[in-house]
Coordinates of C-alpha atoms and ligand atoms in Angstrom, one line a residue:
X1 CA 0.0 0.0 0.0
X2 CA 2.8 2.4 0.9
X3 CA 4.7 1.6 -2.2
X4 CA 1.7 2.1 -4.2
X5 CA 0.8 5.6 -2.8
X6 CA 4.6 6.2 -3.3
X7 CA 4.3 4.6 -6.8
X8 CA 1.1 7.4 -7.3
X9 CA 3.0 10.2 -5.9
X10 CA 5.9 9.7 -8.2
X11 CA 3.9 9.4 -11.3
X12 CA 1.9 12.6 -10.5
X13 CA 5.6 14.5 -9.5
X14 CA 6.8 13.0 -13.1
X15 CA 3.1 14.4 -14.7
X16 CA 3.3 17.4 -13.1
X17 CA 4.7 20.5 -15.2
X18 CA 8.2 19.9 -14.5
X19 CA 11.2 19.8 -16.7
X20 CA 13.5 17.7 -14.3
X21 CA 13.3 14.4 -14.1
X22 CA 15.2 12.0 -12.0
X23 CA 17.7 9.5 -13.4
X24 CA 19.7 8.4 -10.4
X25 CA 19.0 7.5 -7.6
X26 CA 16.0 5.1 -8.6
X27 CA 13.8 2.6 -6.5
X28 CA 16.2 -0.1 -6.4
X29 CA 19.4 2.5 -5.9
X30 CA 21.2 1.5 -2.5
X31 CA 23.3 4.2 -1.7
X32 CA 26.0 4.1 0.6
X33 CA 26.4 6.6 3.3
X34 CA 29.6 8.4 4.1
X35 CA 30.8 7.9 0.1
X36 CA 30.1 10.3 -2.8
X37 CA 27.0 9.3 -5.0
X38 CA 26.2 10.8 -8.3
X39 CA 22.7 12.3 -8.6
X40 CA 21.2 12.6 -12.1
X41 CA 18.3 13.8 -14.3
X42 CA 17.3 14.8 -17.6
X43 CA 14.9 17.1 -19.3
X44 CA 11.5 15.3 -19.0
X45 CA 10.3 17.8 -22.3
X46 CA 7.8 18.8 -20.2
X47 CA 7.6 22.8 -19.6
X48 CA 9.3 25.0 -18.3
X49 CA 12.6 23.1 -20.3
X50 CA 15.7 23.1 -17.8
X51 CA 17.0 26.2 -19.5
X52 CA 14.2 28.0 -18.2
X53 CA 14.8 27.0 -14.5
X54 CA 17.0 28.8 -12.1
X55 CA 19.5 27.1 -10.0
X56 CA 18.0 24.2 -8.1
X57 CA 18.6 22.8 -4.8
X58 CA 18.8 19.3 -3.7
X59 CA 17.0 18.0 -0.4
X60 CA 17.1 14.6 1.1
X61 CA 14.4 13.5 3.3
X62 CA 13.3 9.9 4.8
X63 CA 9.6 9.4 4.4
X64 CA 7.8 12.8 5.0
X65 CA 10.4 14.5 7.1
X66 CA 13.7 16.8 5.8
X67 CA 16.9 15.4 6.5
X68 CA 19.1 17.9 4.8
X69 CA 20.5 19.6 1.8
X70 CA 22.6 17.9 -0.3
X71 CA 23.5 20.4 -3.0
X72 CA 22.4 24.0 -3.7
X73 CA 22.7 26.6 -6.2
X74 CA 23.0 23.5 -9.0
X75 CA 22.6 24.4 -12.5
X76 CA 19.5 22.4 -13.7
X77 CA 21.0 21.9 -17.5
X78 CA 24.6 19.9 -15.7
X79 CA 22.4 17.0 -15.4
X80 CA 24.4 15.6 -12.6
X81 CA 25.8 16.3 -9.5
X82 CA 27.8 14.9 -6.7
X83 CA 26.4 14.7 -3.0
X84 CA 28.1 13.0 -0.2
X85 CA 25.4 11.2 2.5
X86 CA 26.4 11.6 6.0
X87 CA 26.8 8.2 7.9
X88 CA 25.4 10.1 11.1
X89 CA 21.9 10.0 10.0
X90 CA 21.6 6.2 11.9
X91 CA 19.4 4.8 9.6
X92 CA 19.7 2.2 7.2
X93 CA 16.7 2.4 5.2
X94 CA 14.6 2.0 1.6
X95 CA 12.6 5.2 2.6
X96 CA 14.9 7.9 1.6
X97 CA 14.1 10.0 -1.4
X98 CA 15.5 13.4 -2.5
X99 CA 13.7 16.5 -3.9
X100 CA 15.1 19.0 -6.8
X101 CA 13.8 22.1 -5.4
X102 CA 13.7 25.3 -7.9
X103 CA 12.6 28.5 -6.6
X104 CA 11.8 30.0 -10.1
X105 CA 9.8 28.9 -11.6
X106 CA 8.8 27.3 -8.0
X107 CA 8.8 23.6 -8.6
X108 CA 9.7 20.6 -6.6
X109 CA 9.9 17.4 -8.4
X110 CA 10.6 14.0 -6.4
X111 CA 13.0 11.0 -6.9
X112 CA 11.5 7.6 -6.1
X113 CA 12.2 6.2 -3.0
X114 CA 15.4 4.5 -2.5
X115 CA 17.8 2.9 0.0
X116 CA 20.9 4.3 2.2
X117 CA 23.1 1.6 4.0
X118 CA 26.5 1.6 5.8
X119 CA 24.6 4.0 8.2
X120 CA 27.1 4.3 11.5
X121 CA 25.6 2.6 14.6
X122 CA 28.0 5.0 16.9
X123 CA 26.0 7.3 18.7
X124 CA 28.4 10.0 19.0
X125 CA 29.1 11.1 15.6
X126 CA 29.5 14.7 14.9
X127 CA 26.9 15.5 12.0
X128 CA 23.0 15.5 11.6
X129 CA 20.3 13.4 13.0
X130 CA 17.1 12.4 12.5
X131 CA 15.3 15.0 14.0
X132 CA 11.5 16.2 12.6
X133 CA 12.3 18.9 10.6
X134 CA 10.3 22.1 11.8
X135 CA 9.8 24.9 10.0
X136 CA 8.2 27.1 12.9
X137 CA 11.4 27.2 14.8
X138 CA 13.7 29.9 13.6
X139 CA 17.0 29.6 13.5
X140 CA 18.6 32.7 14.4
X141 CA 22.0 33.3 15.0
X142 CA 22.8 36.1 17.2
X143 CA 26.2 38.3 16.6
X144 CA 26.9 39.6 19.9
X145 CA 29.7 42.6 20.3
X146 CA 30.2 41.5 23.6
X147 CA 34.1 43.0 23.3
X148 CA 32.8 45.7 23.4
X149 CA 31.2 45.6 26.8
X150 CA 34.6 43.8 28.2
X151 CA 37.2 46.5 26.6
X152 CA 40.1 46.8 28.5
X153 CA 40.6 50.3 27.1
X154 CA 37.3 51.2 28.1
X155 CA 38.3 52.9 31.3
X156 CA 41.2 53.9 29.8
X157 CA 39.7 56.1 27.5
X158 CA 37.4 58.1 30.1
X159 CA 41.1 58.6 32.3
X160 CA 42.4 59.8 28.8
X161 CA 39.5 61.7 28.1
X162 CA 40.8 66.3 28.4
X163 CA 38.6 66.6 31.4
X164 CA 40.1 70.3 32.7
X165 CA 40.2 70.6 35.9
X166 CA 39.9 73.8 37.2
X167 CA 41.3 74.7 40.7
X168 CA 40.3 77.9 42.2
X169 CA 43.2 78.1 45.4
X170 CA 41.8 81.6 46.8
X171 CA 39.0 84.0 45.8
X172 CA 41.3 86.3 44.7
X173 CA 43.5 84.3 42.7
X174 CA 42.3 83.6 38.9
X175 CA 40.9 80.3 37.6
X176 CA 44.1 77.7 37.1
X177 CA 44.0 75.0 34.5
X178 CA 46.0 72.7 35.2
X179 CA 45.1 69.7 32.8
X180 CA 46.2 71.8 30.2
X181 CA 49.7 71.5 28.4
X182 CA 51.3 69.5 30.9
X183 CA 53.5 67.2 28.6
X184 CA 54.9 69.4 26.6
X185 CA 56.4 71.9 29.7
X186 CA 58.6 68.9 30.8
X187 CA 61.3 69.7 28.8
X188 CA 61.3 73.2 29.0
X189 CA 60.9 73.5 32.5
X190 CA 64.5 71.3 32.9
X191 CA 65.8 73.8 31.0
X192 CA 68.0 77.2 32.3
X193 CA 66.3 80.7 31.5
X194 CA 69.1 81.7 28.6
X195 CA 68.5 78.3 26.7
X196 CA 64.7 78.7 27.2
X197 CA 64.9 82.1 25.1
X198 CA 67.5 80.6 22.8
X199 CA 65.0 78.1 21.7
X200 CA 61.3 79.8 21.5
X201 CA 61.7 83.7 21.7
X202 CA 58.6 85.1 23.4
X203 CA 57.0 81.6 23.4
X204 CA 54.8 81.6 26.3
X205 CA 56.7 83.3 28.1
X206 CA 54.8 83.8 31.6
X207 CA 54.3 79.9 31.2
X208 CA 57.1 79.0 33.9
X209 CA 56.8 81.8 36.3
X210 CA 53.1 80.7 36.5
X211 CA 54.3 77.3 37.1
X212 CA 56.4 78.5 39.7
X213 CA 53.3 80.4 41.3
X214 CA 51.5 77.1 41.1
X215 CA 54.1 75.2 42.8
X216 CA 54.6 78.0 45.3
X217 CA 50.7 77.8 46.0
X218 CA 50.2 74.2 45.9
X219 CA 52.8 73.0 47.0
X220 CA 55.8 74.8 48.6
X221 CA 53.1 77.3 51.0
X222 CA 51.0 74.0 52.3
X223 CA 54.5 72.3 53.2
X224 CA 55.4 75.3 55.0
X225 CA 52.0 75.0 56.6
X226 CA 52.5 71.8 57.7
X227 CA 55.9 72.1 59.3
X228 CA 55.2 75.6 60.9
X229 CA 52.2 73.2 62.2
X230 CA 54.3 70.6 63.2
X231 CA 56.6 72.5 64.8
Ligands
NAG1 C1 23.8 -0.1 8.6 O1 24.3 -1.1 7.7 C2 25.7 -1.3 7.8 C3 26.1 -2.3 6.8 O2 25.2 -3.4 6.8 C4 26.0 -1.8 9.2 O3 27.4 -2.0 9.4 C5 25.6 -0.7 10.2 O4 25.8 -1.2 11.6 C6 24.1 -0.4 10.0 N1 23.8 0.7 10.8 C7 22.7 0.8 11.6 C8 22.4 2.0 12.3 O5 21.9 -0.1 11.7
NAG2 C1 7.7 23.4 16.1 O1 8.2 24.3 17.1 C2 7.2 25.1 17.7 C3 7.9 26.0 18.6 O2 8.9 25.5 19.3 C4 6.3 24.1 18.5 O3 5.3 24.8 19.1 C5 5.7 23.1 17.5 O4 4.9 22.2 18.2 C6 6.8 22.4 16.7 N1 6.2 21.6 15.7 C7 6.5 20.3 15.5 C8 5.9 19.6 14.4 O5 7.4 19.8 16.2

């Protein structure tokens, strides 16, 4: 009864409108998993003619349910192709068949059913299995920057970040930024008066005596604070 309805459905895929028309594998194909078999068809002269069909896809699937994709993107005029069964499937079986899928013109034309042996009978084998097929479930694949949330630099760009600080020491005294054009003073500052003026004529030239006033603020007059408190 099953080969009969099979029998029925392959007759009305072969009726059907459909320029493709299975050569190999056939009903009495045994094919051997985990070895490269040779898929073929021909133009059935039906319409639309192969040359009218866009690339075509092959799908394997055991009774009603998808297995897998064999091939894709095939040209439907090669007549051939090679496909390569995975032994990780666990089943030998006569209930395979395969399906040449074309998107446009949207056809799908069946082989008959045939047989797959030299399954492996290891459990674990890295590949597919069996299970149902289900087209509801979508498979989404999620590309998370998570470096960017774990950047070591991440920190290290807010320290690096010109925040200027400005200190106000007195009332009196005027707004100091001190942030600003600290680097480049280094050298300067090691440097005698003459060999200052040698270099940069007039360049910033109440930079260092404002430095001095800082240091005198900031740093000199609270030490003298603290030892005249010590004291
Ligand atoms: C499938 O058939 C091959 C060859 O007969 C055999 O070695 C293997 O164990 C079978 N696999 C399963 C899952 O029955
Ligand atoms: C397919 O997946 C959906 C969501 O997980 C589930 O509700 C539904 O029952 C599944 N259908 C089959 C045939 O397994």
């Amino acid at each position: 009864m099953v080969r009969l309805l099979a029998l029925v459905a392959l007759i009305s895929a072969s009726c059907a409108r459909a320029g493709i028309y299975g050569t190999s594998p056939v009903a009495d194909t045994v094919l051997s998993a985990g070895r490269i078999a040779t898929v073929t068809w021909r133009d059935d002269q039906s319409e639309p003619s192969l040359y009218e069909m866009g690339p075509i896809k092959l799908d394997l699937y055991v009774g009603e349910s998808f297995v897998t994709t064999l091939a894709e993107d095939i040209d439907p005029t090669s007549g051939s192709t090679d496909v390569w069964i995975t032994p990780s499937l666990r089943h030998n079986g006569s209930d395979y068949h395969m399906r040449f899928v074309c998107e446009d013109p949207p056809l799908t034309v069946y082989t008959a059913d045939f047989g797959i042996t030299d399954m492996a009978n290891m459990a674990p084998l890295d590949g597919l299995t069996l299970d149902p097929h289900n087209d509801s479930v979508p498979t989404v694949t999620y590309i998370t920057p998570m470096l960017t949330l774990v950047l070591p630099d991440a920190t290290v760009v807010s320290t690096l970040k010109p925040t200027p600080v400005t200190m106000r020491p007195t009332p009196t005294a005027p707004p100091f930024t001190v942030e600003e054009d600290d680097e480049p003073r280094v050298p300067a500052q090691t440097q005698t008066g003459a060999a200052v003026a040698m270099l940069g004529i007039g360049k910033r030239p109440t930079f260092d005596m404002e430095r001095i006033r800082f240091r005198l603020v900031f740093i000199l007059w609270p030490a003298l604070v603290g030892i005249s408190m010590a004291l």
